[in-house]
């Protein structure tokens, strides 16, 4: 996720977090799943520290994840996901997520660069003002973050709908630009969604690798008050991170989050203005060649969508 131009200068991790052993994670991703998959009775810690995790799950991986839906025909980089034609709001008649509403927010918009004046105007994000939206980043070969995020969002929608969830996208590539960050939050709020996820890829330095999930900080000001959603959002983010590790094999970020795969921020209007549990996921670094090879691979993007879906399902079925 770019903040207007790329490459983005990596931000130092904030707050106190317990590092994850990345060396172990790189060899046996499932070995550290217990750190991220919370015990159903644990919940968010009142002191803001990492909640107790299941030390080691005795259940097979399938016990924690949604059954994968049939794999779609792979699409080439830069092409729409094969699942894109499926309509929003048409969940299967039955399934474990029946009655649940999920908002999926594809980061940026491929047309933002054609509307710089519109996306540069500032909007209120509670802690101040920030640009309406940004162009996002891209790989060195020109594969845009906005294309990536929409593709993964289409895949995520299909997987969740197959489980019975009602899914709404904040946009489907059908707008001239945006939506602005405050409108993205408002779409989830008005839908009274049970969870929302904003899909992104980062634009950091070469050698910065891995994914991280961004959680809302405690923010109160103007229209922003994340007090009621900070705890549930933290749980949602932890469950997504744990499932993302296991499904994709990717390690948590080596440059943000202190090895935890989690980062807390107060400068994102899409989180500050949300009244429902919401997180962002940066699926990898588009400016690093190794991460870029994954992000442009349709097979890996399907795994990424599955991992996010599994985490959402874990959260909604807790």
PDB file of C-alpha atoms in Angstrom:
ATOM      1  CA  UNK A   1       0.000   0.000   0.000  1.00  0.00           C
ATOM      2  CA  UNK A   2       1.546   3.234  -1.120  1.00  0.00           C
ATOM      3  CA  UNK A   3       0.957   6.583   0.598  1.00  0.00           C
ATOM      4  CA  UNK A   4       0.699   8.491  -2.658  1.00  0.00           C
ATOM      5  CA  UNK A   5       3.889   7.551  -4.463  1.00  0.00           C
ATOM      6  CA  UNK A   6       6.302   4.646  -4.455  1.00  0.00           C
ATOM      7  CA  UNK A   7       8.563   3.111  -3.359  1.00  0.00           C
ATOM      8  CA  UNK A   8       7.343   3.892   0.155  1.00  0.00           C
ATOM      9  CA  UNK A   9       9.889   4.424   2.908  1.00  0.00           C
ATOM     10  CA  UNK A  10       9.232   1.674   5.485  1.00  0.00           C
ATOM     11  CA  UNK A  11       7.823   2.928   8.770  1.00  0.00           C
ATOM     12  CA  UNK A  12       9.420   1.743  11.965  1.00  0.00           C
ATOM     13  CA  UNK A  13       7.219  -0.664  13.940  1.00  0.00           C
ATOM     14  CA  UNK A  14       5.404   0.993  16.821  1.00  0.00           C
ATOM     15  CA  UNK A  15       4.376  -0.321  20.187  1.00  0.00           C
ATOM     16  CA  UNK A  16       5.640  -3.260  22.164  1.00  0.00           C
ATOM     17  CA  UNK A  17       5.255  -6.676  20.584  1.00  0.00           C
ATOM     18  CA  UNK A  18       6.767 -10.079  21.171  1.00  0.00           C
ATOM     19  CA  UNK A  19       8.796 -11.133  18.093  1.00  0.00           C
ATOM     20  CA  UNK A  20       7.935 -14.305  16.257  1.00  0.00           C
ATOM     21  CA  UNK A  21      10.828 -16.658  15.484  1.00  0.00           C
ATOM     22  CA  UNK A  22      11.111 -16.085  11.775  1.00  0.00           C
ATOM     23  CA  UNK A  23      13.863 -18.668  11.352  1.00  0.00           C
ATOM     24  CA  UNK A  24      11.578 -21.393  12.595  1.00  0.00           C
ATOM     25  CA  UNK A  25       8.657 -19.965  10.642  1.00  0.00           C
ATOM     26  CA  UNK A  26      10.551 -20.113   7.380  1.00  0.00           C
ATOM     27  CA  UNK A  27      11.159 -23.842   7.787  1.00  0.00           C
ATOM     28  CA  UNK A  28       7.951 -25.029   9.381  1.00  0.00           C
ATOM     29  CA  UNK A  29       5.176 -22.438   8.897  1.00  0.00           C
ATOM     30  CA  UNK A  30       2.616 -24.574  10.747  1.00  0.00           C
ATOM     31  CA  UNK A  31       4.878 -24.652  13.810  1.00  0.00           C
ATOM     32  CA  UNK A  32       4.045 -21.086  14.803  1.00  0.00           C
ATOM     33  CA  UNK A  33       0.377 -21.170  13.852  1.00  0.00           C
ATOM     34  CA  UNK A  34      -0.548 -21.486  17.524  1.00  0.00           C
ATOM     35  CA  UNK A  35       0.864 -18.009  18.219  1.00  0.00           C
ATOM     36  CA  UNK A  36      -1.654 -16.448  15.879  1.00  0.00           C
ATOM     37  CA  UNK A  37      -4.712 -18.670  16.171  1.00  0.00           C
ATOM     38  CA  UNK A  38      -6.287 -17.625  19.423  1.00  0.00           C
ATOM     39  CA  UNK A  39      -7.995 -19.997  21.741  1.00  0.00           C
ATOM     40  CA  UNK A  40     -11.724 -19.423  21.321  1.00  0.00           C
ATOM     41  CA  UNK A  41     -12.086 -18.582  25.005  1.00  0.00           C
ATOM     42  CA  UNK A  42      -9.077 -16.251  25.161  1.00  0.00           C
ATOM     43  CA  UNK A  43     -10.308 -13.100  23.448  1.00  0.00           C
ATOM     44  CA  UNK A  44      -8.428  -9.821  23.407  1.00  0.00           C
ATOM     45  CA  UNK A  45      -6.246  -9.059  26.403  1.00  0.00           C
ATOM     46  CA  UNK A  46      -7.409  -6.135  28.531  1.00  0.00           C
ATOM     47  CA  UNK A  47      -3.854  -4.895  29.002  1.00  0.00           C
ATOM     48  CA  UNK A  48      -3.283  -4.553  25.278  1.00  0.00           C
ATOM     49  CA  UNK A  49      -0.650  -7.287  25.258  1.00  0.00           C
ATOM     50  CA  UNK A  50      -0.715 -10.292  23.007  1.00  0.00           C
ATOM     51  CA  UNK A  51      -3.497 -12.678  24.101  1.00  0.00           C
ATOM     52  CA  UNK A  52      -2.779 -16.212  25.141  1.00  0.00           C
ATOM     53  CA  UNK A  53      -2.604 -18.517  22.149  1.00  0.00           C
ATOM     54  CA  UNK A  54      -3.161 -22.181  21.722  1.00  0.00           C
ATOM     55  CA  UNK A  55       0.297 -23.585  22.372  1.00  0.00           C
ATOM     56  CA  UNK A  56      -0.064 -26.343  19.819  1.00  0.00           C
ATOM     57  CA  UNK A  57      -3.217 -27.378  18.083  1.00  0.00           C
ATOM     58  CA  UNK A  58      -3.936 -31.068  18.349  1.00  0.00           C
ATOM     59  CA  UNK A  59      -6.570 -30.798  15.645  1.00  0.00           C
ATOM     60  CA  UNK A  60      -5.616 -31.290  12.016  1.00  0.00           C
ATOM     61  CA  UNK A  61      -5.375 -28.082   9.930  1.00  0.00           C
ATOM     62  CA  UNK A  62      -8.772 -28.727   8.380  1.00  0.00           C
ATOM     63  CA  UNK A  63     -10.395 -28.218  11.758  1.00  0.00           C
ATOM     64  CA  UNK A  64      -9.443 -24.550  11.678  1.00  0.00           C
ATOM     65  CA  UNK A  65     -10.182 -23.663   8.111  1.00  0.00           C
ATOM     66  CA  UNK A  66     -13.021 -23.309   5.689  1.00  0.00           C
ATOM     67  CA  UNK A  67     -13.174 -26.065   3.119  1.00  0.00           C
ATOM     68  CA  UNK A  68     -11.656 -24.702  -0.074  1.00  0.00           C
ATOM     69  CA  UNK A  69     -14.053 -24.039  -2.882  1.00  0.00           C
ATOM     70  CA  UNK A  70     -13.233 -25.363  -6.351  1.00  0.00           C
ATOM     71  CA  UNK A  71     -10.171 -23.739  -7.872  1.00  0.00           C
ATOM     72  CA  UNK A  72     -10.906 -21.314 -10.715  1.00  0.00           C
ATOM     73  CA  UNK A  73      -9.014 -21.230 -13.965  1.00  0.00           C
ATOM     74  CA  UNK A  74      -5.826 -19.258 -13.358  1.00  0.00           C
ATOM     75  CA  UNK A  75      -5.695 -15.759 -14.780  1.00  0.00           C
ATOM     76  CA  UNK A  76      -2.591 -14.076 -16.117  1.00  0.00           C
ATOM     77  CA  UNK A  77      -1.035 -11.159 -14.246  1.00  0.00           C
ATOM     78  CA  UNK A  78      -2.926  -7.963 -14.964  1.00  0.00           C
ATOM     79  CA  UNK A  79      -6.056  -9.800 -16.093  1.00  0.00           C
ATOM     80  CA  UNK A  80      -9.343  -9.878 -14.130  1.00  0.00           C
ATOM     81  CA  UNK A  81      -9.906 -12.802 -11.815  1.00  0.00           C
ATOM     82  CA  UNK A  82     -12.039 -15.548 -13.388  1.00  0.00           C
ATOM     83  CA  UNK A  83     -14.351 -15.143 -10.433  1.00  0.00           C
ATOM     84  CA  UNK A  84     -15.005 -11.476 -11.236  1.00  0.00           C
ATOM     85  CA  UNK A  85     -18.290 -12.006 -13.135  1.00  0.00           C
ATOM     86  CA  UNK A  86     -19.948 -13.496 -10.047  1.00  0.00           C
ATOM     87  CA  UNK A  87     -22.384 -11.005  -8.585  1.00  0.00           C
ATOM     88  CA  UNK A  88     -22.143  -9.476  -5.136  1.00  0.00           C
ATOM     89  CA  UNK A  89     -24.655 -10.414  -2.500  1.00  0.00           C
ATOM     90  CA  UNK A  90     -25.477 -13.862  -3.877  1.00  0.00           C
ATOM     91  CA  UNK A  91     -24.316 -16.288  -1.202  1.00  0.00           C
ATOM     92  CA  UNK A  92     -24.980 -19.994  -1.480  1.00  0.00           C
ATOM     93  CA  UNK A  93     -28.314 -21.062  -0.007  1.00  0.00           C
ATOM     94  CA  UNK A  94     -26.640 -22.608   3.018  1.00  0.00           C
ATOM     95  CA  UNK A  95     -23.237 -22.789   4.636  1.00  0.00           C
ATOM     96  CA  UNK A  96     -21.350 -22.153   7.873  1.00  0.00           C
ATOM     97  CA  UNK A  97     -21.314 -18.381   7.299  1.00  0.00           C
ATOM     98  CA  UNK A  98     -24.997 -18.062   6.429  1.00  0.00           C
ATOM     99  CA  UNK A  99     -26.367 -14.805   7.827  1.00  0.00           C
ATOM    100  CA  UNK A 100     -22.930 -13.175   8.099  1.00  0.00           C
ATOM    101  CA  UNK A 101     -22.050 -10.023   6.174  1.00  0.00           C
ATOM    102  CA  UNK A 102     -18.471  -9.306   5.101  1.00  0.00           C
ATOM    103  CA  UNK A 103     -17.204  -6.153   3.391  1.00  0.00           C
ATOM    104  CA  UNK A 104     -14.132  -6.608   1.204  1.00  0.00           C
ATOM    105  CA  UNK A 105     -12.273  -3.411   0.340  1.00  0.00           C
ATOM    106  CA  UNK A 106      -9.969  -3.700  -2.710  1.00  0.00           C
ATOM    107  CA  UNK A 107      -7.167  -1.216  -2.069  1.00  0.00           C
ATOM    108  CA  UNK A 108      -6.889   1.803  -4.398  1.00  0.00           C
ATOM    109  CA  UNK A 109      -8.354   1.913  -7.911  1.00  0.00           C
ATOM    110  CA  UNK A 110      -6.574   1.312 -11.188  1.00  0.00           C
ATOM    111  CA  UNK A 111      -7.997   4.613 -12.528  1.00  0.00           C
ATOM    112  CA  UNK A 112      -6.796   6.776  -9.618  1.00  0.00           C
ATOM    113  CA  UNK A 113      -3.786   7.993 -11.586  1.00  0.00           C
ATOM    114  CA  UNK A 114      -6.163   9.550 -14.119  1.00  0.00           C
ATOM    115  CA  UNK A 115      -7.885  11.592 -11.402  1.00  0.00           C
ATOM    116  CA  UNK A 116      -5.066  13.014  -9.312  1.00  0.00           C
ATOM    117  CA  UNK A 117      -6.920  16.195  -8.341  1.00  0.00           C
ATOM    118  CA  UNK A 118      -9.873  14.227  -7.020  1.00  0.00           C
ATOM    119  CA  UNK A 119      -7.851  11.725  -5.014  1.00  0.00           C
ATOM    120  CA  UNK A 120      -5.506  14.397  -3.644  1.00  0.00           C
ATOM    121  CA  UNK A 121      -8.282  16.348  -1.921  1.00  0.00           C
ATOM    122  CA  UNK A 122      -8.208  15.879   1.836  1.00  0.00           C
ATOM    123  CA  UNK A 123     -10.867  14.160   3.940  1.00  0.00           C
ATOM    124  CA  UNK A 124     -11.389  13.933   7.686  1.00  0.00           C
ATOM    125  CA  UNK A 125      -9.963  10.715   9.204  1.00  0.00           C
ATOM    126  CA  UNK A 126     -10.658  11.535  12.842  1.00  0.00           C
ATOM    127  CA  UNK A 127      -7.019  12.138  13.818  1.00  0.00           C
ATOM    128  CA  UNK A 128      -6.645  14.837  11.190  1.00  0.00           C
ATOM    129  CA  UNK A 129      -7.004  15.053   7.449  1.00  0.00           C
ATOM    130  CA  UNK A 130      -5.540  12.911   4.708  1.00  0.00           C
ATOM    131  CA  UNK A 131      -5.814  12.499   0.962  1.00  0.00           C
ATOM    132  CA  UNK A 132      -9.007  10.909  -0.378  1.00  0.00           C
ATOM    133  CA  UNK A 133      -7.043   7.982  -1.832  1.00  0.00           C
ATOM    134  CA  UNK A 134      -3.703   7.198  -3.464  1.00  0.00           C
ATOM    135  CA  UNK A 135      -2.539   5.488  -6.620  1.00  0.00           C
ATOM    136  CA  UNK A 136      -0.967   2.546  -4.818  1.00  0.00           C
ATOM    137  CA  UNK A 137       2.290   0.908  -5.832  1.00  0.00           C
ATOM    138  CA  UNK A 138       3.321  -1.639  -8.462  1.00  0.00           C
ATOM    139  CA  UNK A 139       5.950  -4.233  -9.273  1.00  0.00           C
ATOM    140  CA  UNK A 140       8.982  -3.200 -11.304  1.00  0.00           C
ATOM    141  CA  UNK A 141       7.297  -4.835 -14.309  1.00  0.00           C
ATOM    142  CA  UNK A 142       4.230  -2.614 -13.883  1.00  0.00           C
ATOM    143  CA  UNK A 143       1.733  -4.976 -12.234  1.00  0.00           C
ATOM    144  CA  UNK A 144      -0.369  -2.533 -10.212  1.00  0.00           C
ATOM    145  CA  UNK A 145      -1.364  -2.932  -6.601  1.00  0.00           C
ATOM    146  CA  UNK A 146      -4.911  -1.906  -7.551  1.00  0.00           C
ATOM    147  CA  UNK A 147      -5.073  -4.770 -10.062  1.00  0.00           C
ATOM    148  CA  UNK A 148      -3.716  -7.205  -7.490  1.00  0.00           C
ATOM    149  CA  UNK A 149      -6.093  -6.105  -4.752  1.00  0.00           C
ATOM    150  CA  UNK A 150      -9.166  -6.346  -6.970  1.00  0.00           C
ATOM    151  CA  UNK A 151      -8.166  -9.798  -8.214  1.00  0.00           C
ATOM    152  CA  UNK A 152      -7.661 -11.145  -4.686  1.00  0.00           C
ATOM    153  CA  UNK A 153     -10.906  -9.475  -3.577  1.00  0.00           C
ATOM    154  CA  UNK A 154     -12.841 -11.244  -6.347  1.00  0.00           C
ATOM    155  CA  UNK A 155     -11.368 -14.564  -5.256  1.00  0.00           C
ATOM    156  CA  UNK A 156     -12.109 -13.809  -1.615  1.00  0.00           C
ATOM    157  CA  UNK A 157     -15.699 -12.906  -2.436  1.00  0.00           C
ATOM    158  CA  UNK A 158     -16.236 -16.189  -4.268  1.00  0.00           C
ATOM    159  CA  UNK A 159     -14.806 -18.268  -1.417  1.00  0.00           C
ATOM    160  CA  UNK A 160     -16.874 -16.521   1.257  1.00  0.00           C
ATOM    161  CA  UNK A 161     -20.069 -16.639  -0.802  1.00  0.00           C
ATOM    162  CA  UNK A 162     -19.589 -20.386  -1.229  1.00  0.00           C
ATOM    163  CA  UNK A 163     -19.675 -20.594   2.573  1.00  0.00           C
ATOM    164  CA  UNK A 164     -22.984 -18.716   2.728  1.00  0.00           C
ATOM    165  CA  UNK A 165     -21.720 -15.219   3.571  1.00  0.00           C
ATOM    166  CA  UNK A 166     -23.145 -12.082   2.011  1.00  0.00           C
ATOM    167  CA  UNK A 167     -20.184 -10.164   0.593  1.00  0.00           C
ATOM    168  CA  UNK A 168     -20.058  -6.543  -0.480  1.00  0.00           C
ATOM    169  CA  UNK A 169     -17.110  -4.923  -2.250  1.00  0.00           C
ATOM    170  CA  UNK A 170     -16.444  -1.226  -1.629  1.00  0.00           C
ATOM    171  CA  UNK A 171     -15.850  -0.959  -5.378  1.00  0.00           C
ATOM    172  CA  UNK A 172     -15.481  -3.350  -8.283  1.00  0.00           C
ATOM    173  CA  UNK A 173     -13.220  -1.380 -10.608  1.00  0.00           C
ATOM    174  CA  UNK A 174     -16.346   0.322 -11.919  1.00  0.00           C
ATOM    175  CA  UNK A 175     -15.693   3.802 -10.511  1.00  0.00           C
ATOM    176  CA  UNK A 176     -13.604   6.535 -12.144  1.00  0.00           C
ATOM    177  CA  UNK A 177     -11.556   6.830  -8.933  1.00  0.00           C
ATOM    178  CA  UNK A 178     -11.631   5.949  -5.244  1.00  0.00           C
ATOM    179  CA  UNK A 179     -13.794   5.595  -3.225  1.00  0.00           C
ATOM    180  CA  UNK A 180     -12.248   7.959  -0.707  1.00  0.00           C
ATOM    181  CA  UNK A 181     -11.034   6.369   2.500  1.00  0.00           C
ATOM    182  CA  UNK A 182     -13.889   7.796   4.574  1.00  0.00           C
ATOM    183  CA  UNK A 183     -16.455   6.404   2.134  1.00  0.00           C
ATOM    184  CA  UNK A 184     -14.779   2.992   2.234  1.00  0.00           C
ATOM    185  CA  UNK A 185     -15.299   2.904   5.991  1.00  0.00           C
ATOM    186  CA  UNK A 186     -18.870   4.160   5.673  1.00  0.00           C
ATOM    187  CA  UNK A 187     -19.786   1.378   3.226  1.00  0.00           C
ATOM    188  CA  UNK A 188     -18.940  -1.218   5.857  1.00  0.00           C
ATOM    189  CA  UNK A 189     -20.697   0.723   8.593  1.00  0.00           C
ATOM    190  CA  UNK A 190     -23.916   1.097   6.595  1.00  0.00           C
ATOM    191  CA  UNK A 191     -23.858  -2.590   5.696  1.00  0.00           C
ATOM    192  CA  UNK A 192     -23.680  -3.433   9.435  1.00  0.00           C
ATOM    193  CA  UNK A 193     -21.029  -5.944   8.408  1.00  0.00           C
ATOM    194  CA  UNK A 194     -19.726  -8.526  10.827  1.00  0.00           C
ATOM    195  CA  UNK A 195     -16.187  -7.994   9.531  1.00  0.00           C
ATOM    196  CA  UNK A 196     -14.314  -5.981   6.912  1.00  0.00           C
ATOM    197  CA  UNK A 197     -10.923  -6.511   5.293  1.00  0.00           C
ATOM    198  CA  UNK A 198      -9.012  -4.095   3.071  1.00  0.00           C
ATOM    199  CA  UNK A 199      -6.724  -5.921   0.626  1.00  0.00           C
ATOM    200  CA  UNK A 200      -3.368  -4.369  -0.291  1.00  0.00           C
ATOM    201  CA  UNK A 201       0.248  -5.040  -1.231  1.00  0.00           C
ATOM    202  CA  UNK A 202       3.101  -2.903   0.060  1.00  0.00           C
ATOM    203  CA  UNK A 203       5.732  -0.796  -1.701  1.00  0.00           C
ATOM    204  CA  UNK A 204       8.876  -0.969   0.418  1.00  0.00           C
ATOM    205  CA  UNK A 205      12.601  -1.495  -0.189  1.00  0.00           C
ATOM    206  CA  UNK A 206      14.127  -4.515  -1.888  1.00  0.00           C
ATOM    207  CA  UNK A 207      14.827  -7.148   0.761  1.00  0.00           C
ATOM    208  CA  UNK A 208      11.779  -6.171   2.795  1.00  0.00           C
ATOM    209  CA  UNK A 209       9.608  -9.257   2.522  1.00  0.00           C
ATOM    210  CA  UNK A 210       6.512 -10.898   3.934  1.00  0.00           C
ATOM    211  CA  UNK A 211       2.975  -9.914   4.847  1.00  0.00           C
ATOM    212  CA  UNK A 212       1.533  -7.948   7.719  1.00  0.00           C
ATOM    213  CA  UNK A 213      -1.953  -7.199   8.985  1.00  0.00           C
ATOM    214  CA  UNK A 214      -2.720  -3.645  10.097  1.00  0.00           C
ATOM    215  CA  UNK A 215      -4.927  -3.200  13.160  1.00  0.00           C
ATOM    216  CA  UNK A 216      -6.763  -0.038  14.252  1.00  0.00           C
ATOM    217  CA  UNK A 217      -5.187   1.859  17.133  1.00  0.00           C
ATOM    218  CA  UNK A 218      -7.304   3.325  19.912  1.00  0.00           C
ATOM    219  CA  UNK A 219      -8.524   6.542  18.289  1.00  0.00           C
ATOM    220  CA  UNK A 220     -11.133   9.028  19.465  1.00  0.00           C
ATOM    221  CA  UNK A 221     -11.653  12.334  17.721  1.00  0.00           C
ATOM    222  CA  UNK A 222     -14.143  13.898  15.369  1.00  0.00           C
ATOM    223  CA  UNK A 223     -16.147  11.086  13.777  1.00  0.00           C
ATOM    224  CA  UNK A 224     -13.568   8.509  14.833  1.00  0.00           C
ATOM    225  CA  UNK A 225     -13.956   6.242  17.855  1.00  0.00           C
ATOM    226  CA  UNK A 226     -12.313   2.833  17.531  1.00  0.00           C
ATOM    227  CA  UNK A 227     -12.765   1.921  21.196  1.00  0.00           C
ATOM    228  CA  UNK A 228     -15.609  -0.546  20.555  1.00  0.00           C
ATOM    229  CA  UNK A 229     -13.871  -2.256  17.611  1.00  0.00           C
ATOM    230  CA  UNK A 230     -10.180  -2.284  18.586  1.00  0.00           C
ATOM    231  CA  UNK A 231     -10.386  -5.582  20.480  1.00  0.00           C
ATOM    232  CA  UNK A 232     -12.472  -7.492  17.931  1.00  0.00           C
ATOM    233  CA  UNK A 233     -10.348  -6.097  15.098  1.00  0.00           C
ATOM    234  CA  UNK A 234      -7.208  -7.361  16.823  1.00  0.00           C
ATOM    235  CA  UNK A 235      -8.726 -10.819  17.036  1.00  0.00           C
ATOM    236  CA  UNK A 236      -9.807 -10.679  13.386  1.00  0.00           C
ATOM    237  CA  UNK A 237      -6.299  -9.644  12.355  1.00  0.00           C
ATOM    238  CA  UNK A 238      -4.596 -12.353  14.377  1.00  0.00           C
ATOM    239  CA  UNK A 239      -6.811 -15.047  12.922  1.00  0.00           C
ATOM    240  CA  UNK A 240      -6.228 -13.806   9.373  1.00  0.00           C
ATOM    241  CA  UNK A 241      -2.464 -13.678   9.947  1.00  0.00           C
ATOM    242  CA  UNK A 242      -2.336 -17.220  11.317  1.00  0.00           C
ATOM    243  CA  UNK A 243      -4.340 -18.662   8.464  1.00  0.00           C
ATOM    244  CA  UNK A 244      -2.396 -16.647   5.892  1.00  0.00           C
ATOM    245  CA  UNK A 245       0.843 -18.174   7.150  1.00  0.00           C
ATOM    246  CA  UNK A 246      -0.455 -21.696   6.933  1.00  0.00           C
ATOM    247  CA  UNK A 247      -2.224 -21.384   3.585  1.00  0.00           C
ATOM    248  CA  UNK A 248       0.371 -19.402   1.616  1.00  0.00           C
ATOM    249  CA  UNK A 249       3.568 -20.452   3.385  1.00  0.00           C
ATOM    250  CA  UNK A 250       4.606 -16.784   3.516  1.00  0.00           C
ATOM    251  CA  UNK A 251       6.368 -15.522   6.612  1.00  0.00           C
ATOM    252  CA  UNK A 252       5.366 -12.415   8.567  1.00  0.00           C
ATOM    253  CA  UNK A 253       7.003  -9.159   7.513  1.00  0.00           C
ATOM    254  CA  UNK A 254      10.699  -8.781   8.301  1.00  0.00           C
ATOM    255  CA  UNK A 255      10.448  -4.978   8.332  1.00  0.00           C
ATOM    256  CA  UNK A 256       7.192  -4.038  10.084  1.00  0.00           C
ATOM    257  CA  UNK A 257       5.608  -5.515  13.204  1.00  0.00           C
ATOM    258  CA  UNK A 258       8.685  -6.874  14.976  1.00  0.00           C
ATOM    259  CA  UNK A 259       8.201 -10.333  13.450  1.00  0.00           C
ATOM    260  CA  UNK A 260       4.612 -10.670  14.643  1.00  0.00           C
ATOM    261  CA  UNK A 261       2.910 -10.028  11.303  1.00  0.00           C
ATOM    262  CA  UNK A 262       0.728  -7.437  13.082  1.00  0.00           C
ATOM    263  CA  UNK A 263       1.041  -3.655  13.042  1.00  0.00           C
ATOM    264  CA  UNK A 264      -1.148  -1.059  14.752  1.00  0.00           C
ATOM    265  CA  UNK A 265      -1.755   2.326  13.130  1.00  0.00           C
ATOM    266  CA  UNK A 266      -3.797   5.453  13.862  1.00  0.00           C
ATOM    267  CA  UNK A 267      -3.324   7.239  10.516  1.00  0.00           C
ATOM    268  CA  UNK A 268      -5.649   5.222   8.274  1.00  0.00           C
ATOM    269  CA  UNK A 269      -9.115   6.666   7.774  1.00  0.00           C
ATOM    270  CA  UNK A 270     -10.465   3.318   6.608  1.00  0.00           C
ATOM    271  CA  UNK A 271      -9.788   1.984  10.116  1.00  0.00           C
ATOM    272  CA  UNK A 272     -10.304   5.119  12.214  1.00  0.00           C
ATOM    273  CA  UNK A 273     -13.817   5.706  10.886  1.00  0.00           C
ATOM    274  CA  UNK A 274     -14.967   2.084  10.992  1.00  0.00           C
ATOM    275  CA  UNK A 275     -17.638   1.070  13.485  1.00  0.00           C
ATOM    276  CA  UNK A 276     -17.265  -2.623  12.634  1.00  0.00           C
ATOM    277  CA  UNK A 277     -14.258  -4.942  13.134  1.00  0.00           C
ATOM    278  CA  UNK A 278     -11.863  -4.137  10.315  1.00  0.00           C
ATOM    279  CA  UNK A 279      -8.236  -4.727   9.332  1.00  0.00           C
ATOM    280  CA  UNK A 280      -5.929  -4.145   6.381  1.00  0.00           C
ATOM    281  CA  UNK A 281      -3.671  -6.847   5.001  1.00  0.00           C
ATOM    282  CA  UNK A 282      -0.476  -6.073   3.099  1.00  0.00           C
ATOM    283  CA  UNK A 283      -0.013  -9.404   1.313  1.00  0.00           C
ATOM    284  CA  UNK A 284       3.625  -8.812   0.370  1.00  0.00           C
ATOM    285  CA  UNK A 285       6.071  -6.233  -0.982  1.00  0.00           C
ATOM    286  CA  UNK A 286       5.614  -5.497  -4.678  1.00  0.00           C
ATOM    287  CA  UNK A 287       9.036  -3.820  -4.870  1.00  0.00           C
ATOM    288  CA  UNK A 288      10.926  -6.938  -3.804  1.00  0.00           C
ATOM    289  CA  UNK A 289      11.562  -9.412  -6.664  1.00  0.00           C
ATOM    290  CA  UNK A 290      10.872 -12.519  -4.585  1.00  0.00           C
ATOM    291  CA  UNK A 291       7.615 -11.200  -3.172  1.00  0.00           C
ATOM    292  CA  UNK A 292       6.649  -9.808  -6.585  1.00  0.00           C
ATOM    293  CA  UNK A 293       7.008 -13.282  -8.098  1.00  0.00           C
ATOM    294  CA  UNK A 294       4.372 -14.504  -5.635  1.00  0.00           C
ATOM    295  CA  UNK A 295       2.025 -11.552  -5.981  1.00  0.00           C
ATOM    296  CA  UNK A 296       1.914 -11.910  -9.771  1.00  0.00           C
ATOM    297  CA  UNK A 297       1.260 -15.664  -9.615  1.00  0.00           C
ATOM    298  CA  UNK A 298      -2.476 -16.476  -9.943  1.00  0.00           C
ATOM    299  CA  UNK A 299      -2.032 -19.744  -8.024  1.00  0.00           C
ATOM    300  CA  UNK A 300      -0.485 -17.891  -5.093  1.00  0.00           C
ATOM    301  CA  UNK A 301      -3.191 -15.209  -5.221  1.00  0.00           C
ATOM    302  CA  UNK A 302      -5.790 -17.946  -4.852  1.00  0.00           C
ATOM    303  CA  UNK A 303      -3.936 -19.200  -1.765  1.00  0.00           C
ATOM    304  CA  UNK A 304      -3.806 -15.665  -0.409  1.00  0.00           C
ATOM    305  CA  UNK A 305      -7.566 -15.275  -0.824  1.00  0.00           C
ATOM    306  CA  UNK A 306      -8.129 -18.660   0.809  1.00  0.00           C
ATOM    307  CA  UNK A 307      -5.942 -17.753   3.769  1.00  0.00           C
ATOM    308  CA  UNK A 308      -7.779 -14.472   4.316  1.00  0.00           C
ATOM    309  CA  UNK A 309     -11.136 -16.244   3.978  1.00  0.00           C
ATOM    310  CA  UNK A 310     -10.118 -18.898   6.501  1.00  0.00           C
ATOM    311  CA  UNK A 311      -9.165 -16.210   9.007  1.00  0.00           C
ATOM    312  CA  UNK A 312     -12.443 -14.356   8.518  1.00  0.00           C
ATOM    313  CA  UNK A 313     -14.374 -17.599   8.945  1.00  0.00           C
ATOM    314  CA  UNK A 314     -12.478 -18.432  12.142  1.00  0.00           C
ATOM    315  CA  UNK A 315     -13.357 -14.991  13.480  1.00  0.00           C
ATOM    316  CA  UNK A 316     -17.033 -15.142  12.525  1.00  0.00           C
ATOM    317  CA  UNK A 317     -17.512 -18.651  13.898  1.00  0.00           C
ATOM    318  CA  UNK A 318     -15.753 -18.011  17.216  1.00  0.00           C
TER     319      UNK A 318
END
